[in-house]
Each structure stands twice: as C-alpha cells, then as structure tokens.
Tab-separated table of C-alpha atoms in Angstrom:
chain	number	residue	atom	x	y	z
A	1	UNK	CA	-25.344	-9.276	-5.804
A	2	UNK	CA	-24.041	-6.713	-8.223
A	3	UNK	CA	-25.035	-7.454	-11.792
A	4	UNK	CA	-22.786	-6.699	-14.760
A	5	UNK	CA	-25.024	-3.926	-16.053
A	6	UNK	CA	-25.060	-2.304	-12.593
A	7	UNK	CA	-21.332	-2.559	-11.981
A	8	UNK	CA	-20.025	0.949	-11.122
A	9	UNK	CA	-16.985	0.825	-13.425
A	10	UNK	CA	-18.573	-0.830	-16.442
A	11	UNK	CA	-17.415	1.613	-19.164
A	12	UNK	CA	-13.945	2.137	-17.696
A	13	UNK	CA	-13.524	-1.596	-17.107
A	14	UNK	CA	-14.583	-2.378	-20.679
A	15	UNK	CA	-11.938	-0.018	-22.067
A	16	UNK	CA	-9.287	-1.409	-19.740
A	17	UNK	CA	-10.165	-4.993	-20.661
A	18	UNK	CA	-9.890	-4.236	-24.372
A	19	UNK	CA	-6.503	-2.561	-23.918
A	20	UNK	CA	-5.181	-5.353	-21.736
A	21	UNK	CA	-6.425	-8.059	-24.091
A	22	UNK	CA	-4.607	-6.396	-26.976
A	23	UNK	CA	-1.416	-6.013	-24.945
A	24	UNK	CA	-1.453	-9.595	-23.705
A	25	UNK	CA	-1.657	-11.027	-27.208
A	26	UNK	CA	1.990	-10.027	-27.438
A	27	UNK	CA	4.783	-11.925	-25.776
A	28	UNK	CA	4.130	-12.234	-22.025
A	29	UNK	CA	6.763	-13.405	-19.530
A	30	UNK	CA	6.086	-16.922	-18.279
A	31	UNK	CA	4.168	-17.314	-15.033
A	32	UNK	CA	3.571	-20.130	-12.574
A	33	UNK	CA	0.171	-20.303	-10.904
A	34	UNK	CA	0.977	-21.025	-7.270
A	35	UNK	CA	-2.733	-21.469	-6.553
A	36	UNK	CA	-2.569	-24.790	-8.426
A	37	UNK	CA	-0.176	-26.263	-5.844
A	38	UNK	CA	-2.481	-28.472	-3.694
A	39	UNK	CA	-1.091	-27.710	-0.234
A	40	UNK	CA	-0.755	-23.975	-0.929
A	41	UNK	CA	-4.249	-23.847	-2.442
A	42	UNK	CA	-5.662	-25.506	0.674
A	43	UNK	CA	-3.853	-23.009	2.902
A	44	UNK	CA	-5.061	-19.986	0.904
A	45	UNK	CA	-8.590	-21.255	0.377
A	46	UNK	CA	-9.108	-21.656	4.108
A	47	UNK	CA	-9.425	-18.198	5.711
A	48	UNK	CA	-8.493	-19.433	9.186
A	49	UNK	CA	-4.670	-19.532	8.844
A	50	UNK	CA	-4.584	-15.941	7.613
A	51	UNK	CA	-7.077	-14.855	10.272
A	52	UNK	CA	-5.137	-16.499	13.101
A	53	UNK	CA	-1.915	-14.877	11.902
A	54	UNK	CA	-3.541	-11.446	11.723
A	55	UNK	CA	-5.187	-11.929	15.127
A	56	UNK	CA	-1.832	-12.892	16.631
A	57	UNK	CA	-0.199	-9.834	15.071
A	58	UNK	CA	-3.037	-7.682	16.425
A	59	UNK	CA	-2.291	-8.905	19.958
A	60	UNK	CA	1.384	-8.187	19.329
A	61	UNK	CA	0.450	-4.724	18.052
A	62	UNK	CA	-1.510	-3.952	21.239
A	63	UNK	CA	1.339	-5.296	23.364
A	64	UNK	CA	3.826	-3.119	21.470
A	65	UNK	CA	1.750	0.026	22.054
A	66	UNK	CA	1.441	-0.856	25.760
A	67	UNK	CA	5.180	-1.346	26.208
A	68	UNK	CA	5.891	1.832	24.260
A	69	UNK	CA	3.649	3.957	26.478
A	70	UNK	CA	4.322	2.279	29.825
A	71	UNK	CA	7.824	0.865	29.409
A	72	UNK	CA	11.284	2.372	29.624
A	73	UNK	CA	11.877	5.729	27.986
A	74	UNK	CA	15.288	4.511	26.835
A	75	UNK	CA	14.836	3.344	23.265
A	76	UNK	CA	17.405	0.554	23.377
A	77	UNK	CA	15.694	-0.872	26.488
A	78	UNK	CA	12.137	-0.714	25.159
A	79	UNK	CA	10.517	-3.628	23.306
A	80	UNK	CA	8.539	-1.300	21.005
A	81	UNK	CA	11.593	0.434	19.510
A	82	UNK	CA	13.436	-2.836	18.985
A	83	UNK	CA	10.436	-4.644	17.515
A	84	UNK	CA	9.042	-1.884	15.282
A	85	UNK	CA	12.066	0.038	14.009
A	86	UNK	CA	14.625	-2.777	13.958
A	87	UNK	CA	12.927	-6.179	13.617
A	88	UNK	CA	9.723	-5.313	11.703
A	89	UNK	CA	11.203	-2.519	9.565
A	90	UNK	CA	14.121	-4.704	8.510
A	91	UNK	CA	11.850	-7.663	7.745
A	92	UNK	CA	9.566	-5.410	5.704
A	93	UNK	CA	12.411	-4.008	3.575
A	94	UNK	CA	14.403	-7.208	3.130
A	95	UNK	CA	11.579	-9.752	3.018
A	96	UNK	CA	7.996	-8.678	2.443
A	97	UNK	CA	8.538	-5.936	-0.161
A	98	UNK	CA	11.201	-7.494	-2.430
A	99	UNK	CA	9.618	-10.945	-2.322
A	100	UNK	CA	5.936	-10.074	-2.179
A	101	UNK	CA	5.269	-6.381	-2.874
A	102	UNK	CA	2.194	-5.658	-0.778
A	103	UNK	CA	2.341	-9.040	0.970
A	104	UNK	CA	2.590	-7.313	4.364
A	105	UNK	CA	-0.835	-5.776	3.671
A	106	UNK	CA	-2.310	-9.282	3.522
A	107	UNK	CA	-1.525	-9.864	7.208
A	108	UNK	CA	-1.381	-6.309	8.588
A	109	UNK	CA	-3.426	-6.134	11.824
A	110	UNK	CA	-4.132	-2.382	11.794
A	111	UNK	CA	-7.322	-2.484	9.630
A	112	UNK	CA	-8.616	-5.703	11.240
A	113	UNK	CA	-10.939	-4.227	13.945
A	114	UNK	CA	-12.354	-1.775	11.415
A	115	UNK	CA	-13.167	-4.651	9.053
A	116	UNK	CA	-14.973	-6.465	11.860
A	117	UNK	CA	-17.103	-3.373	12.399
A	118	UNK	CA	-17.738	-2.973	8.666
A	119	UNK	CA	-18.874	-6.547	8.107
A	120	UNK	CA	-20.752	-6.904	11.398
A	121	UNK	CA	-18.758	-9.929	12.545
A	122	UNK	CA	-15.322	-11.459	12.907
A	123	UNK	CA	-15.411	-14.361	10.471
A	124	UNK	CA	-18.992	-14.493	9.252
A	125	UNK	CA	-20.316	-11.430	7.442
A	126	UNK	CA	-23.505	-10.683	9.306
A	127	UNK	CA	-25.737	-7.633	9.434
A	128	UNK	CA	-23.625	-4.530	9.060
A	129	UNK	CA	-23.650	-1.981	11.831
A	130	UNK	CA	-24.711	1.587	11.135
A	131	UNK	CA	-21.970	3.449	9.264
A	132	UNK	CA	-21.809	6.122	6.592
A	133	UNK	CA	-20.189	3.939	3.897
A	134	UNK	CA	-19.077	6.985	1.897
A	135	UNK	CA	-16.885	6.840	-1.176
A	136	UNK	CA	-13.420	8.332	-0.858
A	137	UNK	CA	-13.262	11.779	-2.550
A	138	UNK	CA	-11.903	11.563	-6.098
A	139	UNK	CA	-9.592	14.549	-5.692
A	140	UNK	CA	-7.864	12.825	-2.739
A	141	UNK	CA	-7.251	9.516	-4.458
A	142	UNK	CA	-3.781	8.327	-5.288
A	143	UNK	CA	-0.753	8.581	-3.018
A	144	UNK	CA	-0.708	12.327	-2.357
A	145	UNK	CA	-1.725	11.978	1.297
A	146	UNK	CA	0.686	9.084	1.718
A	147	UNK	CA	3.429	11.387	0.469
A	148	UNK	CA	2.379	13.871	3.139
A	149	UNK	CA	2.643	11.119	5.743
A	150	UNK	CA	6.164	10.360	4.578
A	151	UNK	CA	7.101	14.019	4.935
A	152	UNK	CA	5.749	14.103	8.504
A	153	UNK	CA	7.682	10.983	9.397
A	154	UNK	CA	10.800	12.515	7.905
A	155	UNK	CA	10.558	15.794	9.826
A	156	UNK	CA	10.036	14.022	13.157
A	157	UNK	CA	11.994	10.852	12.391
A	158	UNK	CA	14.781	11.420	14.918
A	159	UNK	CA	12.461	11.440	17.909
A	160	UNK	CA	9.943	8.962	16.483
A	161	UNK	CA	12.552	6.272	15.888
A	162	UNK	CA	14.236	6.673	19.271
A	163	UNK	CA	11.546	7.768	21.766
A	164	UNK	CA	9.256	4.849	22.762
A	165	UNK	CA	6.437	7.131	23.942
A	166	UNK	CA	6.314	8.956	20.618
A	167	UNK	CA	6.359	5.618	18.765
A	168	UNK	CA	3.479	4.387	20.935
A	169	UNK	CA	1.342	7.460	20.289
A	170	UNK	CA	2.045	7.273	16.541
A	171	UNK	CA	0.984	3.613	16.428
A	172	UNK	CA	-2.106	4.339	18.523
A	173	UNK	CA	-3.052	7.229	16.225
A	174	UNK	CA	-2.746	5.005	13.137
A	175	UNK	CA	-4.844	2.356	14.862
A	176	UNK	CA	-7.589	4.840	15.797
A	177	UNK	CA	-7.538	6.485	12.362
A	178	UNK	CA	-7.981	3.136	10.602
A	179	UNK	CA	-10.984	2.257	12.798
A	180	UNK	CA	-12.548	5.702	12.426
A	181	UNK	CA	-12.191	5.724	8.648
A	182	UNK	CA	-13.754	2.262	8.395
A	183	UNK	CA	-16.907	3.692	9.971
A	184	UNK	CA	-17.049	6.619	7.549
A	185	UNK	CA	-15.725	5.329	4.226
A	186	UNK	CA	-16.246	2.112	2.304
A	187	UNK	CA	-13.574	-0.560	1.906
A	188	UNK	CA	-10.008	-0.031	3.184
A	189	UNK	CA	-9.775	3.713	2.617
A	190	UNK	CA	-7.046	4.039	5.254
A	191	UNK	CA	-4.870	1.393	3.603
A	192	UNK	CA	-5.436	2.682	0.080
A	193	UNK	CA	-4.985	6.411	0.598
A	194	UNK	CA	-3.462	7.206	4.022
A	195	UNK	CA	-1.035	4.504	5.173
A	196	UNK	CA	2.541	5.475	4.131
A	197	UNK	CA	3.623	1.820	4.161
A	198	UNK	CA	0.844	0.945	1.725
A	199	UNK	CA	1.911	3.793	-0.528
A	200	UNK	CA	5.501	2.782	-1.155
A	201	UNK	CA	4.876	-0.983	-0.984
A	202	UNK	CA	2.205	-0.465	-3.656
A	203	UNK	CA	4.828	1.011	-5.971
A	204	UNK	CA	7.231	-1.840	-5.301
A	205	UNK	CA	4.449	-4.348	-6.019
A	206	UNK	CA	4.866	-3.458	-9.712
A	207	UNK	CA	8.308	-5.014	-9.508
A	208	UNK	CA	7.426	-7.859	-7.114
A	209	UNK	CA	7.495	-11.504	-8.308
A	210	UNK	CA	3.915	-12.291	-7.219
A	211	UNK	CA	0.537	-11.108	-8.482
A	212	UNK	CA	-3.155	-11.933	-8.343
A	213	UNK	CA	-4.461	-12.054	-11.889
A	214	UNK	CA	-7.496	-13.120	-13.901
A	215	UNK	CA	-6.806	-16.292	-15.888
A	216	UNK	CA	-9.381	-15.935	-18.681
A	217	UNK	CA	-10.760	-12.425	-19.162
A	218	UNK	CA	-13.667	-13.609	-21.292
A	219	UNK	CA	-14.917	-15.854	-18.485
A	220	UNK	CA	-14.670	-12.990	-16.034
A	221	UNK	CA	-16.392	-10.524	-18.370
A	222	UNK	CA	-19.313	-12.913	-18.965
A	223	UNK	CA	-19.811	-13.584	-15.254
A	224	UNK	CA	-22.648	-11.278	-14.215
A	225	UNK	CA	-22.270	-11.613	-10.433
A	226	UNK	CA	-19.007	-9.938	-9.551
A	227	UNK	CA	-18.211	-12.174	-6.573
A	228	UNK	CA	-14.560	-11.116	-6.484
A	229	UNK	CA	-15.443	-7.423	-6.257
A	230	UNK	CA	-18.079	-8.084	-3.606
A	231	UNK	CA	-15.552	-9.982	-1.470
A	232	UNK	CA	-12.594	-7.617	-1.887
A	233	UNK	CA	-12.102	-5.382	1.189
A	234	UNK	CA	-10.057	-3.014	-0.985
A	235	UNK	CA	-12.859	-2.500	-3.503
A	236	UNK	CA	-10.678	-3.742	-6.376
A	237	UNK	CA	-12.143	-5.385	-9.489
A	238	UNK	CA	-9.479	-7.862	-10.684
A	239	UNK	CA	-10.500	-7.654	-14.332
A	240	UNK	CA	-9.866	-3.892	-14.363
A	241	UNK	CA	-6.447	-3.999	-12.698
A	242	UNK	CA	-3.693	-2.562	-14.898
A	243	UNK	CA	-0.979	-3.504	-12.407
A	244	UNK	CA	-0.558	-4.852	-8.881
A	245	UNK	CA	-0.239	-1.546	-7.037
A	246	UNK	CA	-3.833	-1.502	-5.733
A	247	UNK	CA	-4.015	-5.198	-4.785
A	248	UNK	CA	-3.409	-5.977	-1.110
A	249	UNK	CA	-3.009	-9.730	-1.712
A	250	UNK	CA	-5.755	-10.477	0.822
A	251	UNK	CA	-6.789	-13.535	-1.295
A	252	UNK	CA	-10.505	-12.898	-0.730
A	253	UNK	CA	-11.147	-12.789	-4.480
A	254	UNK	CA	-9.535	-16.222	-4.945
A	255	UNK	CA	-11.772	-17.664	-2.245
A	256	UNK	CA	-14.911	-16.021	-3.618
A	257	UNK	CA	-14.554	-16.740	-7.354
A	258	UNK	CA	-17.048	-19.491	-8.312
A	259	UNK	CA	-15.360	-19.955	-11.700
A	260	UNK	CA	-11.891	-20.638	-10.261
A	261	UNK	CA	-10.683	-17.992	-12.707
A	262	UNK	CA	-8.118	-16.205	-10.552
A	263	UNK	CA	-4.462	-17.110	-10.139
A	264	UNK	CA	-1.715	-16.295	-7.671
A	265	UNK	CA	1.167	-16.059	-10.114
A	266	UNK	CA	4.891	-16.290	-9.648
A	267	UNK	CA	6.298	-14.017	-12.347
A	268	UNK	CA	9.562	-12.363	-13.430
A	269	UNK	CA	10.619	-9.230	-11.555
A	270	UNK	CA	9.416	-5.960	-13.068
A	271	UNK	CA	6.615	-7.494	-15.154
A	272	UNK	CA	4.217	-4.586	-14.546
A	273	UNK	CA	6.843	-2.004	-15.484
A	274	UNK	CA	7.444	-3.713	-18.831
A	275	UNK	CA	3.782	-3.572	-19.873
A	276	UNK	CA	2.979	-0.973	-22.488
A	277	UNK	CA	-0.494	-0.672	-20.918
A	278	UNK	CA	0.919	0.084	-17.463
A	279	UNK	CA	-0.706	3.156	-15.949
A	280	UNK	CA	1.492	6.170	-15.267
A	281	UNK	CA	0.661	8.427	-12.341
A	282	UNK	CA	2.246	11.698	-11.279
A	283	UNK	CA	1.464	11.043	-7.610
A	284	UNK	CA	3.542	7.854	-7.663
A	285	UNK	CA	6.471	9.697	-9.235
A	286	UNK	CA	6.194	12.345	-6.535
A	287	UNK	CA	6.122	9.715	-3.764
A	288	UNK	CA	9.185	8.037	-5.263
A	289	UNK	CA	11.084	11.340	-5.179
A	290	UNK	CA	10.042	11.895	-1.548
A	291	UNK	CA	11.288	8.407	-0.670
A	292	UNK	CA	14.592	9.228	-2.339
A	293	UNK	CA	14.925	12.535	-0.491
A	294	UNK	CA	13.958	10.961	2.842
A	295	UNK	CA	16.532	8.198	2.399
A	296	UNK	CA	19.246	10.793	1.743
A	297	UNK	CA	18.291	12.786	4.851
A	298	UNK	CA	17.977	9.696	7.081
A	299	UNK	CA	21.436	8.532	6.013
A	300	UNK	CA	22.915	11.955	6.716
A	301	UNK	CA	21.257	12.272	10.137
A	302	UNK	CA	21.696	8.749	11.513
A	303	UNK	CA	24.852	7.596	9.731
A	304	UNK	CA	26.679	10.810	8.881
A	305	UNK	CA	29.521	12.428	10.869
A	306	UNK	CA	27.692	15.758	11.351
A	307	UNK	CA	26.807	16.082	15.022
A	308	UNK	CA	25.161	19.467	14.527
A	309	UNK	CA	22.778	17.929	11.986
A	310	UNK	CA	21.786	15.136	14.345
A	311	UNK	CA	21.221	17.594	17.189
A	312	UNK	CA	19.082	19.779	14.928
A	313	UNK	CA	16.881	16.800	14.021
A	314	UNK	CA	16.405	15.914	17.706
A	315	UNK	CA	15.663	19.376	19.076
A	316	UNK	CA	12.005	19.534	18.010
A	317	UNK	CA	10.654	23.088	18.031
A	318	UNK	CA	14.023	24.828	18.294
A	319	UNK	CA	15.345	27.291	15.729
A	320	UNK	CA	17.861	24.691	14.541
A	321	UNK	CA	15.045	22.163	14.024
A	322	UNK	CA	12.953	24.683	12.098
A	323	UNK	CA	15.892	25.199	9.733
A	324	UNK	CA	16.294	21.424	9.457
A	325	UNK	CA	12.551	20.913	8.754
A	326	UNK	CA	12.487	23.718	6.175
A	327	UNK	CA	15.538	22.259	4.439
A	328	UNK	CA	13.981	18.792	4.478
A	329	UNK	CA	10.776	20.103	2.896
A	330	UNK	CA	12.683	22.176	0.352
A	331	UNK	CA	14.717	19.159	-0.715
A	332	UNK	CA	11.643	16.964	-1.162
A	333	UNK	CA	9.127	19.475	-2.498
A	334	UNK	CA	11.314	21.791	-4.579
A	335	UNK	CA	14.872	20.659	-5.251
A	336	UNK	CA	14.442	16.991	-6.226
A	337	UNK	CA	11.167	17.510	-8.177
A	338	UNK	CA	12.755	20.545	-9.836
A	339	UNK	CA	15.858	18.625	-10.926
A	340	UNK	CA	13.699	15.775	-12.160
A	341	UNK	CA	11.424	18.135	-14.119
A	342	UNK	CA	14.403	19.885	-15.716
A	343	UNK	CA	15.884	16.550	-16.789
A	344	UNK	CA	12.571	15.392	-18.275
A	345	UNK	CA	12.118	18.750	-20.011
A	346	UNK	CA	15.602	18.529	-21.494
A	347	UNK	CA	14.907	15.008	-22.750
A	348	UNK	CA	11.587	16.173	-24.252
A	349	UNK	CA	13.396	18.904	-26.153
A	350	UNK	CA	16.228	16.665	-27.347
A	351	UNK	CA	13.922	13.826	-28.414
A	352	UNK	CA	11.266	16.161	-29.879
A	353	UNK	CA	8.611	14.190	-28.011
A	354	UNK	CA	4.994	15.254	-28.576
A	355	UNK	CA	3.863	13.999	-25.154
A	356	UNK	CA	2.951	16.625	-22.519
A	357	UNK	CA	5.599	17.336	-19.894
A	358	UNK	CA	3.261	16.212	-17.091
A	359	UNK	CA	2.747	12.806	-18.678
A	360	UNK	CA	6.479	12.383	-19.308
C-alpha cells in the first residue's frame, strides 16, 4: 500500500488541502449526503449492480457496432444510427450531463475490457498481466486532445451521423484505442485525455448537482494508506480534488475507504464555479469555445435552409468540403478564440486588472 510519505502528490496535495480548508471555512452551500440513505448505500457499496449494468451496455455496444457494419446502409433503417445519435445522444444531453455531470462515465462500457486487462481479472483484482504502465505525458494533459477530437467530429459530422458504416468504424476505433491505451498507460488515460465525451461532460460536472467529496479532511490527511487512490481507476486522490471535473463517479473510492470518510453529495447547481479556490484552465476555455462553434455549425448544416452548405458538408474530399472544413477550423481556432481574447483584453484594460491576459 502507498504510505503518506511516499504518495506521489504529497507537496501539491498539502498545498491544495490548505487552500481548500481555508475556503471551506466560509459559507458553503448546503449538501445532502446520498451515501447515508440505506438502500442507496447498499446499492453503491455492492459492485455487482454497476458491473452488471456496464456488462449489459458492453454487449449492447458490440451489438451496435455489428449492426452498423453489417446492417442497412440507410441511416434511418439502421439500429446503430437510431440508438447512438438519437436515443443515447439525447439521453446524455438531457439526462446524464445536467443531472449527474460525468455520471455516464460511471457506467460507460468502452474502458471496461481494458480495465479487466489492467487488473488481471473481471471482478477480483488478481495478478496483473504484463503491460507498460506508463504515466501520461505532462505536456499532453488537460483537454487539448479532446478538443482535437471534437474538431474531427465536427469536420466529418455529416457523414458520421448519417452513415452507419462510418459510425461503426468510429465506435470500433474508440473501443480499440481504449484497450490499447490501457496496456500502455496507467489508469483510464483514454477517458481522461482522449474521449471527447469525457472532456465536455467533465466541464459540465462543475455545474452538476452531484459530487464525490471528502467529509473530514483531517481524517483523510492522517490516514497513511491511501485506499481511495489505490482503488480509483482514474488515478484521482479525493483529498486533492479542487472540483469534480476529473472524477468519473465510479464509486470505487467510497467502497474502498476504511474510514467511511467519503460522501456522495447532492448539492446546489454550479457549486464548483462559485468556489474561489476553483482551478482555472485555458484548455477548458478552449474546449468550451470549440463546443460553441461546433453547435453553431451543426445547427446551420442540419437545421438551416442552406442546401449548398449541407451538400458541402456531405461531399467529403471535394473542393466544396475543403472550403467547409477550412471555414469550420477557422471559426473554432481563430475567429471565436480571437473575439473572446479581444473581449477579455478590453475588460482587462477597462478594469485595470493586474492579472495576466492568459489567466483572465
């Protein structure tokens, strides 16, 4: 077991704990610990319900890929298009994200086979198979690669959302990438740094009404064996969390904590955004602008009256599509960030703020 003095983030965690303790002495919005509800505690404490749900979704995932690759090429007649881009996408946007932030990550089947390979078993953590277990490069951390994934989806969205074969190959590629990365890198590197869904749902988790949080920081700091960190497939140390963006709500830390010092809180919306100690990251701002630009383009292509624009988005590789792709990239990489930077710069000048422009 990892001892306190050997914990890899000791100095950073100590600073974070001190800052958070000072901030939380102020007025904190009321919370309700859902983990204290007997029937819900029993359901979360037992790993089987979550496992069975994920296993069922994994079978559904495989079935969806099969129907996408072998079924009808007509999108409206193919199960994969209807299930992924209508049923699941709508449920994600209207249910999982607004009500639970990264709650979809807690049952997502894509990283499941990779986790089995990492831990050397399905339910019981046995002897681990040979793998590299490398740390993710520091200069690639954050949501920069997830922003790139969003841009790729945006450029090829017209055919991806309507062609079942393309949808099937995209899902199969994500599946293979998640397994391959689990054999090279530690923890859920794919979920944390590659998956576009994890990127934007992580931002929304700062607004979401649920969180996993340490109850008493002193108890956690004095506990030498970091059971929660050892059990977390994301490699997250709950005591060092500044917000909920990195937590996948897998509940493994709640099950592993011998001190019963972790809570699943119901909280007011936007609690993380209101904290003065909340971390600010340029990569998240950039991803938010890309989401905004993509939403504008999607609305114009799929809902707008411009037939020439829709045809340009569908004709992959043509001159019209190249113009469309270049315009899409220019909007997301130059125009929107440029407008945003000019507005922030103007505010900095008007307010005479001493903070650097990058931080603002």
